[in-house]
Tab-separated table of C-alpha atoms and ligand atoms in Angstrom:
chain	number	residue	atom	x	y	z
F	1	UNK	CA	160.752	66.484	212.154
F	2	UNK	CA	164.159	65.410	210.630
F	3	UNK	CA	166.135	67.949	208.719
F	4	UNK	CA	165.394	68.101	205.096
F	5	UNK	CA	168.646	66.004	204.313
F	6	UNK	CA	167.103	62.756	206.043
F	7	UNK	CA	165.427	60.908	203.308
F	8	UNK	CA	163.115	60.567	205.785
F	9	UNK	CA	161.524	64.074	205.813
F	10	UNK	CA	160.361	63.416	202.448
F	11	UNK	CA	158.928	60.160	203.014
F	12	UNK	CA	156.947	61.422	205.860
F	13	UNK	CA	155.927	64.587	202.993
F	14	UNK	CA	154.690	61.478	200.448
F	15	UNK	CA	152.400	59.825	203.200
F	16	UNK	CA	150.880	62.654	203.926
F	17	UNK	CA	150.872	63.633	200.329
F	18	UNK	CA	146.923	64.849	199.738
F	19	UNK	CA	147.659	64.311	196.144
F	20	UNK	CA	150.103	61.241	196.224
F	21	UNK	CA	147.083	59.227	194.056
F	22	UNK	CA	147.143	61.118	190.925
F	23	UNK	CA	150.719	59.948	190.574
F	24	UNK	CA	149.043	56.854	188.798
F	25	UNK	CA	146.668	59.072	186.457
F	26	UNK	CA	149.540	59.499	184.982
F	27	UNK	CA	151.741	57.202	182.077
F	28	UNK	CA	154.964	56.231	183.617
F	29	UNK	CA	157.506	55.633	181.295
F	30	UNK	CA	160.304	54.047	183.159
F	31	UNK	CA	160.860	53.147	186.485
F	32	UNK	CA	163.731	55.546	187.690
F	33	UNK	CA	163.344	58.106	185.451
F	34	UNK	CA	162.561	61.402	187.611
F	35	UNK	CA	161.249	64.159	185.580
F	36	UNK	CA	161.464	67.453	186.803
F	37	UNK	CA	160.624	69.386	183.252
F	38	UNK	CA	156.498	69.326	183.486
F	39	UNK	CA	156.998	73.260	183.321
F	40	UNK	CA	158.357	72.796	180.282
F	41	UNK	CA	156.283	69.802	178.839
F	42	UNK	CA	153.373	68.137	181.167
F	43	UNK	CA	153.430	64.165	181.837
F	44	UNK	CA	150.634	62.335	180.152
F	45	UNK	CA	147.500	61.485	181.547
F	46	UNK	CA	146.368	58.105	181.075
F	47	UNK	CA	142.641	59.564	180.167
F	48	UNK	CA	144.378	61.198	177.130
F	49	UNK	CA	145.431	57.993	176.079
F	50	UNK	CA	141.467	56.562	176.181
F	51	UNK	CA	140.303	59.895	175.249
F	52	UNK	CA	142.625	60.266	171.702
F	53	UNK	CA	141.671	56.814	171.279
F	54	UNK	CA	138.007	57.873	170.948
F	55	UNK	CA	138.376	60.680	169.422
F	56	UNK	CA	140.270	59.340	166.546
F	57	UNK	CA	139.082	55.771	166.235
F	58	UNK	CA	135.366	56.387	166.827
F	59	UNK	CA	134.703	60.254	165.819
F	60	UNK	CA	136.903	60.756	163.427
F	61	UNK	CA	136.772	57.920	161.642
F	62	UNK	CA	133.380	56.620	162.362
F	63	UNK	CA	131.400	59.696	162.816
F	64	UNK	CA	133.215	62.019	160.021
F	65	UNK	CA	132.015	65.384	159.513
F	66	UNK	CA	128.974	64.485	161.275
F	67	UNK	CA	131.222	64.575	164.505
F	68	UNK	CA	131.465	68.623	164.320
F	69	UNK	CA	128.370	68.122	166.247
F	70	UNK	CA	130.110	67.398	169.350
F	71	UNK	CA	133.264	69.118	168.141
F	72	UNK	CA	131.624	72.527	167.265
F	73	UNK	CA	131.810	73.692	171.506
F	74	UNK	CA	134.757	72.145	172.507
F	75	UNK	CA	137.205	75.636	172.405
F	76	UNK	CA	134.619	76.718	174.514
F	77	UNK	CA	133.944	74.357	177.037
F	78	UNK	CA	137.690	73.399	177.302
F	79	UNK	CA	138.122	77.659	177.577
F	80	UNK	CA	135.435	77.579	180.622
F	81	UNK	CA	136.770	74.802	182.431
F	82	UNK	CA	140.430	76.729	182.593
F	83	UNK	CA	138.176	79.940	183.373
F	84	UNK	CA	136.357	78.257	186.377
F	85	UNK	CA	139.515	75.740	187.832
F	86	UNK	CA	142.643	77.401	187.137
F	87	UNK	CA	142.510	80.614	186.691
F	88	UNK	CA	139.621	82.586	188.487
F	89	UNK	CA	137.677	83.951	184.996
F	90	UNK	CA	133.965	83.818	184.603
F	91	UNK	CA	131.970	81.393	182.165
F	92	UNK	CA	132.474	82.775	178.821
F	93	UNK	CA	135.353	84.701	179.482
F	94	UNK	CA	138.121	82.006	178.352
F	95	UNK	CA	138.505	80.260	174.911
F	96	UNK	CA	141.337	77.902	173.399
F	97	UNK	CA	142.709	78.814	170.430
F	98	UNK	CA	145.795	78.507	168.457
F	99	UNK	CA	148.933	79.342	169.982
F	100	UNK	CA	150.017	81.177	172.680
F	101	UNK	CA	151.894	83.270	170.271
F	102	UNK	CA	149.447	84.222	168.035
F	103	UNK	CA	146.936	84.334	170.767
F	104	UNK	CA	149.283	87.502	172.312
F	105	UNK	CA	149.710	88.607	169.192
F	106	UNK	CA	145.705	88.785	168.348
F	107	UNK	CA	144.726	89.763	172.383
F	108	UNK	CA	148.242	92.698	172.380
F	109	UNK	CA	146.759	94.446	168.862
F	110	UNK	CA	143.450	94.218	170.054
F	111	UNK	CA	144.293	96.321	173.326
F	112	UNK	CA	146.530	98.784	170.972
F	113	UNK	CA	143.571	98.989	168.616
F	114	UNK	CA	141.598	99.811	171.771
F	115	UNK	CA	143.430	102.739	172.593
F	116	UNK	CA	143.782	105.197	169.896
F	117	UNK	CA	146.355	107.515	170.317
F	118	UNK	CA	148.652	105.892	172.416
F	119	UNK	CA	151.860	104.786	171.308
F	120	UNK	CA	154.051	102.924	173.503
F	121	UNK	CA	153.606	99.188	174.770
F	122	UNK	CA	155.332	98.144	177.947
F	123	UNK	CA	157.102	94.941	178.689
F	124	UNK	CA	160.452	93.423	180.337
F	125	UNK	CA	163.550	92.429	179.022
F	126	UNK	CA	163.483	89.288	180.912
F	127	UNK	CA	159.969	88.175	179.679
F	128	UNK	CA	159.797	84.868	177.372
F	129	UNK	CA	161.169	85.782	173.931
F	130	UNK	CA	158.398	84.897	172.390
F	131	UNK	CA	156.229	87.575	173.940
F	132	UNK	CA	159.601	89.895	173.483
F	133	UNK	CA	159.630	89.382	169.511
F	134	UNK	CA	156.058	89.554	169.304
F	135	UNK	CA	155.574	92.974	170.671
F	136	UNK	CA	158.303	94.350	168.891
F	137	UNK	CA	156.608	92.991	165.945
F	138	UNK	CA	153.355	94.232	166.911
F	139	UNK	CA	154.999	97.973	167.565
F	140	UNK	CA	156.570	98.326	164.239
F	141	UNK	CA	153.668	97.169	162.018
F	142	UNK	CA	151.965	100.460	164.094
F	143	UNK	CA	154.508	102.538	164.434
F	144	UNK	CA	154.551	102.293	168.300
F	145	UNK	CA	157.411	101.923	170.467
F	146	UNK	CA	158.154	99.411	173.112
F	147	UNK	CA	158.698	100.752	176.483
F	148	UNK	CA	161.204	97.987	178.019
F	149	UNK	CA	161.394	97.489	182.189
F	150	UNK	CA	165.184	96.361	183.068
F	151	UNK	CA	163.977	92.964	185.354
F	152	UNK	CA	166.128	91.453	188.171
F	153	UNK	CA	166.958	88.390	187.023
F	154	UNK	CA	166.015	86.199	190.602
F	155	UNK	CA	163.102	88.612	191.612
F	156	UNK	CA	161.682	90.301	188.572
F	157	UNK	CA	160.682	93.182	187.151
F	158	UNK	CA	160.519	95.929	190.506
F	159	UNK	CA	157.189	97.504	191.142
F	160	UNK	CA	158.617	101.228	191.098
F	161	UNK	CA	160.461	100.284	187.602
F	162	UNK	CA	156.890	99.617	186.050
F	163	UNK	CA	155.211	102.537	187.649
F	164	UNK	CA	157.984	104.788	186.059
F	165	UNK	CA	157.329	103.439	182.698
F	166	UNK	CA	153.396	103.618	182.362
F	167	UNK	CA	151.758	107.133	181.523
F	168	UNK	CA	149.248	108.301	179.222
F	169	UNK	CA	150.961	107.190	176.332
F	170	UNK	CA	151.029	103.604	177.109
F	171	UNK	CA	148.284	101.395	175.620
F	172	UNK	CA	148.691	97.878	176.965
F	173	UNK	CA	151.422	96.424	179.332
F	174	UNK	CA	152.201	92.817	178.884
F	175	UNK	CA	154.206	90.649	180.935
F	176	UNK	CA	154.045	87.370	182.534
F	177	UNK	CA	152.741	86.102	185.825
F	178	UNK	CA	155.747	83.762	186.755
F	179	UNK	CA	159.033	83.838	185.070
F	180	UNK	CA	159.731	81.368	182.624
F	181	UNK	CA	163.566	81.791	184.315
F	182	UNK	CA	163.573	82.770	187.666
F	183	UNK	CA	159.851	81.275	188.355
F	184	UNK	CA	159.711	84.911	189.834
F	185	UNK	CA	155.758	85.566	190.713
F	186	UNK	CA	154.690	89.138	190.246
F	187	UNK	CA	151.614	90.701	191.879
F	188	UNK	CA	149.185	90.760	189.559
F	189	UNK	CA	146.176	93.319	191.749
F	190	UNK	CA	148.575	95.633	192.032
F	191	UNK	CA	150.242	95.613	188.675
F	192	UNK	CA	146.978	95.513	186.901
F	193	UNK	CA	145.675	98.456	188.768
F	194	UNK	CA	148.713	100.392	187.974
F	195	UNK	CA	148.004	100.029	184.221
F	196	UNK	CA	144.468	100.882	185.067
F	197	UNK	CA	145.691	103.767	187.012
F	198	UNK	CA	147.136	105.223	183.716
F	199	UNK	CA	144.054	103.578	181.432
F	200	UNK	CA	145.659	101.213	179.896
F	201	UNK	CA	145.328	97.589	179.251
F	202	UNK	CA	146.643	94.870	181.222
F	203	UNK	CA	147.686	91.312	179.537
F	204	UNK	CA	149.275	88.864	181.270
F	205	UNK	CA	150.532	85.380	180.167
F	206	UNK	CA	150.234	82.585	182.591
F	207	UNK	CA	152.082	79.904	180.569
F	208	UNK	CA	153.719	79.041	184.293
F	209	UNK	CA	151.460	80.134	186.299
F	210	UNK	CA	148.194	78.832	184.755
F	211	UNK	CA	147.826	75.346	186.849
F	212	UNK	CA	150.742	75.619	189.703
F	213	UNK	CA	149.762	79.326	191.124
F	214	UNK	CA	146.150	80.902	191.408
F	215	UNK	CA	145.350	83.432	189.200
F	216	UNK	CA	142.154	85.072	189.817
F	217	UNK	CA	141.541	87.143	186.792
F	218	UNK	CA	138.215	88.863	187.270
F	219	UNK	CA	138.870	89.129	191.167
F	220	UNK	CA	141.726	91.487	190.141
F	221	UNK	CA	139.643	92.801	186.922
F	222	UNK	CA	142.637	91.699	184.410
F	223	UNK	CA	141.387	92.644	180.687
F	224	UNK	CA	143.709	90.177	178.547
F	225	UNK	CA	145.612	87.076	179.599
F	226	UNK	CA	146.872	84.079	177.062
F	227	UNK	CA	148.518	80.851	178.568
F	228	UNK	CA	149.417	77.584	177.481
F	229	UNK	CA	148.226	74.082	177.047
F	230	UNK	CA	151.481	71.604	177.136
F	231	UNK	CA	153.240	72.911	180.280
F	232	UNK	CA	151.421	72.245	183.550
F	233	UNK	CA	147.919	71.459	182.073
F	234	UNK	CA	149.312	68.487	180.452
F	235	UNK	CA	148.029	68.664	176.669
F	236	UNK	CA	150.509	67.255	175.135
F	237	UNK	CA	153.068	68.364	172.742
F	238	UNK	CA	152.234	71.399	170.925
F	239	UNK	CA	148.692	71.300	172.666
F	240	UNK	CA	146.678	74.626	171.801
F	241	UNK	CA	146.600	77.566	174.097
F	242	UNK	CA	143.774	80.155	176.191
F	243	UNK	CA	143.338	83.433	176.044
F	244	UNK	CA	140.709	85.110	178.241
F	245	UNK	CA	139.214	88.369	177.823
F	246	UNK	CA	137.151	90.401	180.658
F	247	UNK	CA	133.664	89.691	179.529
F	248	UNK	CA	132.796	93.833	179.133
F	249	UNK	CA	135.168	94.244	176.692
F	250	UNK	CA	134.506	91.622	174.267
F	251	UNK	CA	131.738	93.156	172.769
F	252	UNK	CA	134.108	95.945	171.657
F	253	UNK	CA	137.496	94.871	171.403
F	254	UNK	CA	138.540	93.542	167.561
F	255	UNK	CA	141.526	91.118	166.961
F	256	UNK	CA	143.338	91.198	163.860
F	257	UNK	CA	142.402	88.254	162.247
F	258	UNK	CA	139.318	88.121	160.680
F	259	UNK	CA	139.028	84.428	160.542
F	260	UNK	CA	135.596	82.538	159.769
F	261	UNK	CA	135.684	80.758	163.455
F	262	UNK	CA	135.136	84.321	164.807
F	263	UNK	CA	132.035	84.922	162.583
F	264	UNK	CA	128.342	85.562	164.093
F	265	UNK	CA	126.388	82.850	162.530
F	266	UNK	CA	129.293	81.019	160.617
F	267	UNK	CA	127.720	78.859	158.456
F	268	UNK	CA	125.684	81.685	156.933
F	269	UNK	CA	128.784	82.315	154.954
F	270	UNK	CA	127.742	85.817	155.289
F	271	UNK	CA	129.901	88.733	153.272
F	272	UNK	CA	131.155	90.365	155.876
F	273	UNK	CA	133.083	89.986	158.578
F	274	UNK	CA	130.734	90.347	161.455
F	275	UNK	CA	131.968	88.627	164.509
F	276	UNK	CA	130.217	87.206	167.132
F	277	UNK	CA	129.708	89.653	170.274
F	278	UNK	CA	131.162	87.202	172.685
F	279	UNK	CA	134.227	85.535	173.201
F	280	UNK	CA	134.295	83.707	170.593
F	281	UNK	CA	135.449	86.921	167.988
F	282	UNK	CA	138.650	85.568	169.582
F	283	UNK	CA	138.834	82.185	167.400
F	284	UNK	CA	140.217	82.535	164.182
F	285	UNK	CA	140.169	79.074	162.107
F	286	UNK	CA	138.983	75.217	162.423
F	287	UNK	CA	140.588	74.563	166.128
F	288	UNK	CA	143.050	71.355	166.528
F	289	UNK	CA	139.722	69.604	167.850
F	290	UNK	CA	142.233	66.158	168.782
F	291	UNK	CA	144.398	68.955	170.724
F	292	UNK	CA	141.466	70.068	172.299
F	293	UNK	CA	140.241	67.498	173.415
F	294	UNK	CA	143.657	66.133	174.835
F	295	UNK	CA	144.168	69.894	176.790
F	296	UNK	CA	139.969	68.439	178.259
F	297	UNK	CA	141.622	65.699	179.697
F	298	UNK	CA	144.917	67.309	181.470
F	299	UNK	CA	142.727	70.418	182.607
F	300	UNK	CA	140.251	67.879	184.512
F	301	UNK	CA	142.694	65.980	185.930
F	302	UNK	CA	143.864	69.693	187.262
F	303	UNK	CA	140.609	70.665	188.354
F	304	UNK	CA	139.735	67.714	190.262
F	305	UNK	CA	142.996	67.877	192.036
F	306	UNK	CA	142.175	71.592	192.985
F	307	UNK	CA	144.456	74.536	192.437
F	308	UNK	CA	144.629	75.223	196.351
F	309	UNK	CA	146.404	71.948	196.893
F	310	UNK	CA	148.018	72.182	193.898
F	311	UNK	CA	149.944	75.111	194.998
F	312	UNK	CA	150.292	74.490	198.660
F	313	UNK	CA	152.252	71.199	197.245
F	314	UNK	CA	154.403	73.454	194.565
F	315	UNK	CA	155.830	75.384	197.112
F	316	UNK	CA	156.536	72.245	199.636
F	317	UNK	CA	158.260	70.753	196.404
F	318	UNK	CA	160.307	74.050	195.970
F	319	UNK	CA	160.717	74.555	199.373
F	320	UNK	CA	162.545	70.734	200.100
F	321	UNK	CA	164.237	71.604	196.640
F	322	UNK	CA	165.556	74.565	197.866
F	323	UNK	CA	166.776	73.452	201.574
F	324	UNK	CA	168.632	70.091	199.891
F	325	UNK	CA	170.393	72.879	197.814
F	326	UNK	CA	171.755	75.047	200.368
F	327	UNK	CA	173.060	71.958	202.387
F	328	UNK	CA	174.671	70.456	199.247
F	329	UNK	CA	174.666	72.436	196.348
F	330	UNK	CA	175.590	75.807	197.144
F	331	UNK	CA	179.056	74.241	198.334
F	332	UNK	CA	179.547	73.113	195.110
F	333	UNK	CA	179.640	76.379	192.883
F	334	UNK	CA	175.930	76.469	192.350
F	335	UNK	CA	173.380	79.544	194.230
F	336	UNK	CA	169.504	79.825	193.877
F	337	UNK	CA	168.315	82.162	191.135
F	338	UNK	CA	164.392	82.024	192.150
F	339	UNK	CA	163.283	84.315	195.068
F	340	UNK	CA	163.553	83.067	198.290
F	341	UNK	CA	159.836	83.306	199.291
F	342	UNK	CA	158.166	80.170	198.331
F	343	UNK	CA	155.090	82.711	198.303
F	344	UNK	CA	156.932	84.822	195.897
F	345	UNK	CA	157.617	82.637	193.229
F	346	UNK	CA	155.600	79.824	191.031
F	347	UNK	CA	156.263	75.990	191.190
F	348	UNK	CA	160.176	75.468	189.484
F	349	UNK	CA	163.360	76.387	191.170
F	350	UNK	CA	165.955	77.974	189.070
F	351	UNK	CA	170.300	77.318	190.214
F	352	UNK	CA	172.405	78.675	188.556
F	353	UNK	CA	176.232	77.357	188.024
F	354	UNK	CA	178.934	77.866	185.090
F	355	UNK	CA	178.921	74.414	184.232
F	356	UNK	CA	174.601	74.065	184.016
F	357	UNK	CA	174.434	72.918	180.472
F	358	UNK	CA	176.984	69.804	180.898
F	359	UNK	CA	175.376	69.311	183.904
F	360	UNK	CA	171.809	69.345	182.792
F	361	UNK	CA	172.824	67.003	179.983
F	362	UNK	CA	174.805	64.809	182.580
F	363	UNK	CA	172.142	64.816	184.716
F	364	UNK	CA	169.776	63.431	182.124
F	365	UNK	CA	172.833	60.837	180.690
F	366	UNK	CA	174.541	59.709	184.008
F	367	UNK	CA	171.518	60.091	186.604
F	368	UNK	CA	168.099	59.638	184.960
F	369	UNK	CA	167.127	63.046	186.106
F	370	UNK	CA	165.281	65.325	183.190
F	371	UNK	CA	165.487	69.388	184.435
F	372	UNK	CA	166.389	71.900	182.152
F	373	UNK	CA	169.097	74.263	180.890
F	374	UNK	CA	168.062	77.965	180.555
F	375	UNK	CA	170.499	80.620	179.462
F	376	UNK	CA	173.306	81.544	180.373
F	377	UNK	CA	173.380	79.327	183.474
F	378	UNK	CA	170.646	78.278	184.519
F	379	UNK	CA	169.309	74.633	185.504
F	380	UNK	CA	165.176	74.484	185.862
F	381	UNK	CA	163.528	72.085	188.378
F	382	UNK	CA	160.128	72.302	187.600
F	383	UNK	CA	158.906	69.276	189.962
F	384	UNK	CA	154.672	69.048	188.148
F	385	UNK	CA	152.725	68.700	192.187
F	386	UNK	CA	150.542	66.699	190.260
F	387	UNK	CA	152.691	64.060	189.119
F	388	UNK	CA	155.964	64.524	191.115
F	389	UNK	CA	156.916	62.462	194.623
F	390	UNK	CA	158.783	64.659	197.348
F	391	UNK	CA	161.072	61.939	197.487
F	392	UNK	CA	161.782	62.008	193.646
F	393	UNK	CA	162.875	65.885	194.304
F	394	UNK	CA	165.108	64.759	197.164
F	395	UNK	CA	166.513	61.519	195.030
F	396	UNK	CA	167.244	64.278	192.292
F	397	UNK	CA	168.748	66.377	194.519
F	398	UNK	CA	171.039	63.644	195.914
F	399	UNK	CA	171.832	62.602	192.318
F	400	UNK	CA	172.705	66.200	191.777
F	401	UNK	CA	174.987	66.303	194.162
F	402	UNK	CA	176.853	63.014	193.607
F	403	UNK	CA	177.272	63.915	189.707
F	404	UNK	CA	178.995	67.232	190.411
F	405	UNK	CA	180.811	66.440	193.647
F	406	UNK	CA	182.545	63.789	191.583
F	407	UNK	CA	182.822	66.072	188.671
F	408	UNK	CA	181.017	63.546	186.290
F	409	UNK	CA	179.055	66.280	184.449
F	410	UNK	CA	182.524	67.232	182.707
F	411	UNK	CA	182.422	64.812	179.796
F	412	UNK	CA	179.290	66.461	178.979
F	413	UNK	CA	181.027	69.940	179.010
F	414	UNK	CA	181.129	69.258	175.062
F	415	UNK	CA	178.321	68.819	174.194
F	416	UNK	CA	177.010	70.567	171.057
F	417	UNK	CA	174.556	73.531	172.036
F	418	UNK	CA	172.236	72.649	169.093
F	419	UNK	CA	171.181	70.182	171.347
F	420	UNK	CA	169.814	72.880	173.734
F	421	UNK	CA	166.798	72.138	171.756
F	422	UNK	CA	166.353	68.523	172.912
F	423	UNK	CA	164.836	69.567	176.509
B	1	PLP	C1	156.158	78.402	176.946
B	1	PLP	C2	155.848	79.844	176.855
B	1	PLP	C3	155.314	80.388	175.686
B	1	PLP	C4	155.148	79.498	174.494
B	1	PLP	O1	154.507	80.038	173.417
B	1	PLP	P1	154.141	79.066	172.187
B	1	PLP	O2	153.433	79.927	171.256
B	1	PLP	O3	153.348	77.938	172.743
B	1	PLP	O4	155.418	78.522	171.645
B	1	PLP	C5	154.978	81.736	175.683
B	1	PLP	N1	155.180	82.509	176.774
B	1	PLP	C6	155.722	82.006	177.921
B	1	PLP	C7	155.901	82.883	179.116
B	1	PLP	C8	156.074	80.662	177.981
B	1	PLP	O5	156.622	80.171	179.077
């Protein structure tokens, strides 16, 4: 086989490419364009397109309220499709449901609610801010404290570093599967029996893992997880998120909103709160039903690729990603900031350089190639294996290379860091 800097190798990877069709299940927007962000925001699938179409033209506004008939299960069945194809839980263990931030927030007070007496929540201070802030939030309101794990920022949090910090005062630790930065990919069996080992609760969000990496919840008996919807499950902007809960501890564990979607028989309009024993004590208010059903269309696409290809693809992707930049990046200023182990990490690639933000945003404005800027210096390939070409990884690469060797990403160097947002 040719080295990875023939163009060549990666043609060869595309013919061989078990998943090269679903390339076309997929909207293309412009020819050229290579987009390298769906860990960020998921392509979309042209069954979205058909699907919203239906959902709006003919149940919404020909069917009207009568159309709760078919909307009334759809958090459910979306929840058990994730649950069976993505991410290893039981039927009935998995439900979509507002955001993945309030979804930690409801799933991370549950656990604490469930464990009387203990006062301290673990996390690391690399995790996404999100769950960061939240937990912090969630510890004040109770008076708890938040245990935080220094993390390596390539590799992750280390294994001896969370043992030290769980005891018997520890009611839930929290942290996420793969790095939002670093794409790092933790060990979740062993992890989650460590915070069994000290009885307490294990929640884990699989906003980059869910869909590139396999999960297998109830094979490692997790108790809480949350993910999301937009990022590789394609659902679209601001699609809703999962959470899952191990199916003997729904009947006992209580979130802290008492919403009316929660309720045992709803429509009863009963007095009192008196959820339902399942997992649906989990939903709070009316779901985002055209959401929904958007998050039904990405997940199937998903499930009929199959996770097991899915992921043997991600880390090919990475892999070639990572090769082309040791021949031609590291020369230029830039080293790898994801683990070396394509087993050890999820489906992005993380370099880091000075310069990243002017050269994501040159990237995108001289070379047609979308990746993203994390802080401090950090530039995010997240090449989707259901919707990326090896040779659009190795074009981007070359691209890359071009723009910095010539030291084109400069006149970008001033650009305003509001627009950090835009990507
Ligand atoms: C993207 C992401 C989130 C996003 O949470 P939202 O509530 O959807 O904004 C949370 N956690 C992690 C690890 C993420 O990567």
């Amino acid at each position: 086989m040719s080295p990875a800097t023939d163009r060549a190798a990666a043609e060869a990877l595309d013919a061989a490419d078990p998943l090269g069709e679903f390339r076309d299940r997929f909207v293309e927007p412009e020819p050229g364009l290579i987009y390298l962000d769906g860990n960020s925001l998921g392509r979309l699938p042209r069954a979205t397109v058909d699907r919203l179409r239906r959902v709006v033209e003919q149940e919404w506004a020909g069917g009207l309220v009568r159309s709760w008939h078919d909307w009334i299960d759809l958090p459910t069945r979306v929840g058990d499709l994730i649950g069976e194809h993505l991410v290893g839980a039981r039927p009935g263990e998995v439900v979509v449901s507002d955001s993945t931030t309030v979804n930690l927030y409801k799933l991370a007070h549950a656990a604490c609610a469930a464990r009387p007496g203990r006062d301290v929540i673990v996390t690391d201070d690399d995790n996404f801010p999100t769950d960061r802030y939240t937990l912090a939030g969630l510890a004040q309101a109770r008076g708890m404290t938040v245990r935080v794990v220094a993390s390596d920022p390539v590799t992750g949090p280390d294994p001896a570093d969370l043992l030290a910090a769980l005891d018997d005062r520890v009611a839930v630790l929290s942290l996420s599967h793969v790095a939002y930065r670093s794409g790092a990919l933790l060990d979740l069996p062993t992890i989650t029996a460590a915070a069994h080992g000290v009885g307490a609760l294990m929640l884990w969000d699989l906003c980059h893992s869910a869909g590139s990496v396999p999960v297998g919840l109830a094979d490692a008996g997790v108790d809480l997880a949350v993910g999301c919807g937009y990022k590789y499950l394609n659902g679209g902007p601001g699609a809703p998120a999962f959470l899952y809960v191990r199916s003997d501890l729904q009947p006992t564990l209580r979130q802290p909103i008492w919403g009316w979607f929660g309720q045992r028989d709803q429509f009863a309009m009963g007095e009192r709160y008196d959820p339902e024993p399942d997992v649906r004590r989990f939903l709070t208010g009316t779901p985002a039903v055209v959401g929904v059903a958007a998050l039904e269309e990405g997940v199937r696409v998903l499930a009929e690729a199959g996770l097991e290809r899915l992921r043997a693809k991600g880390m090919a992707m990475t892999e070639l990603a990572r090769a082309l930049a040791e021949e031609w990046l590291l020369p230029l200023g830039f080293e790898l900031a994801s683990p070396v182990d394509p087993a050890a990490r999820g489906s992005h690639l993380t370099l880091r350089h000075p310069e990243a933000f002017a050269i994501s945003r040159a990237l995108i404005a001289e070379a047609d190639v979308i990746g993203d800027f994390r802080t401090p210096d950090c530039l995010r390939l997240g090449p989707a294996p259901i919707s990326t070409r090896f040779t659009e990884v190795w074009d981007a690469l070359d691209r890359l290379r071009s723009l910095v060797a010539a030291g084109r990403h400069r006149i970008h160097a001033e650009t305003s860091p509001a627009d950090r947002r835009v990507t």
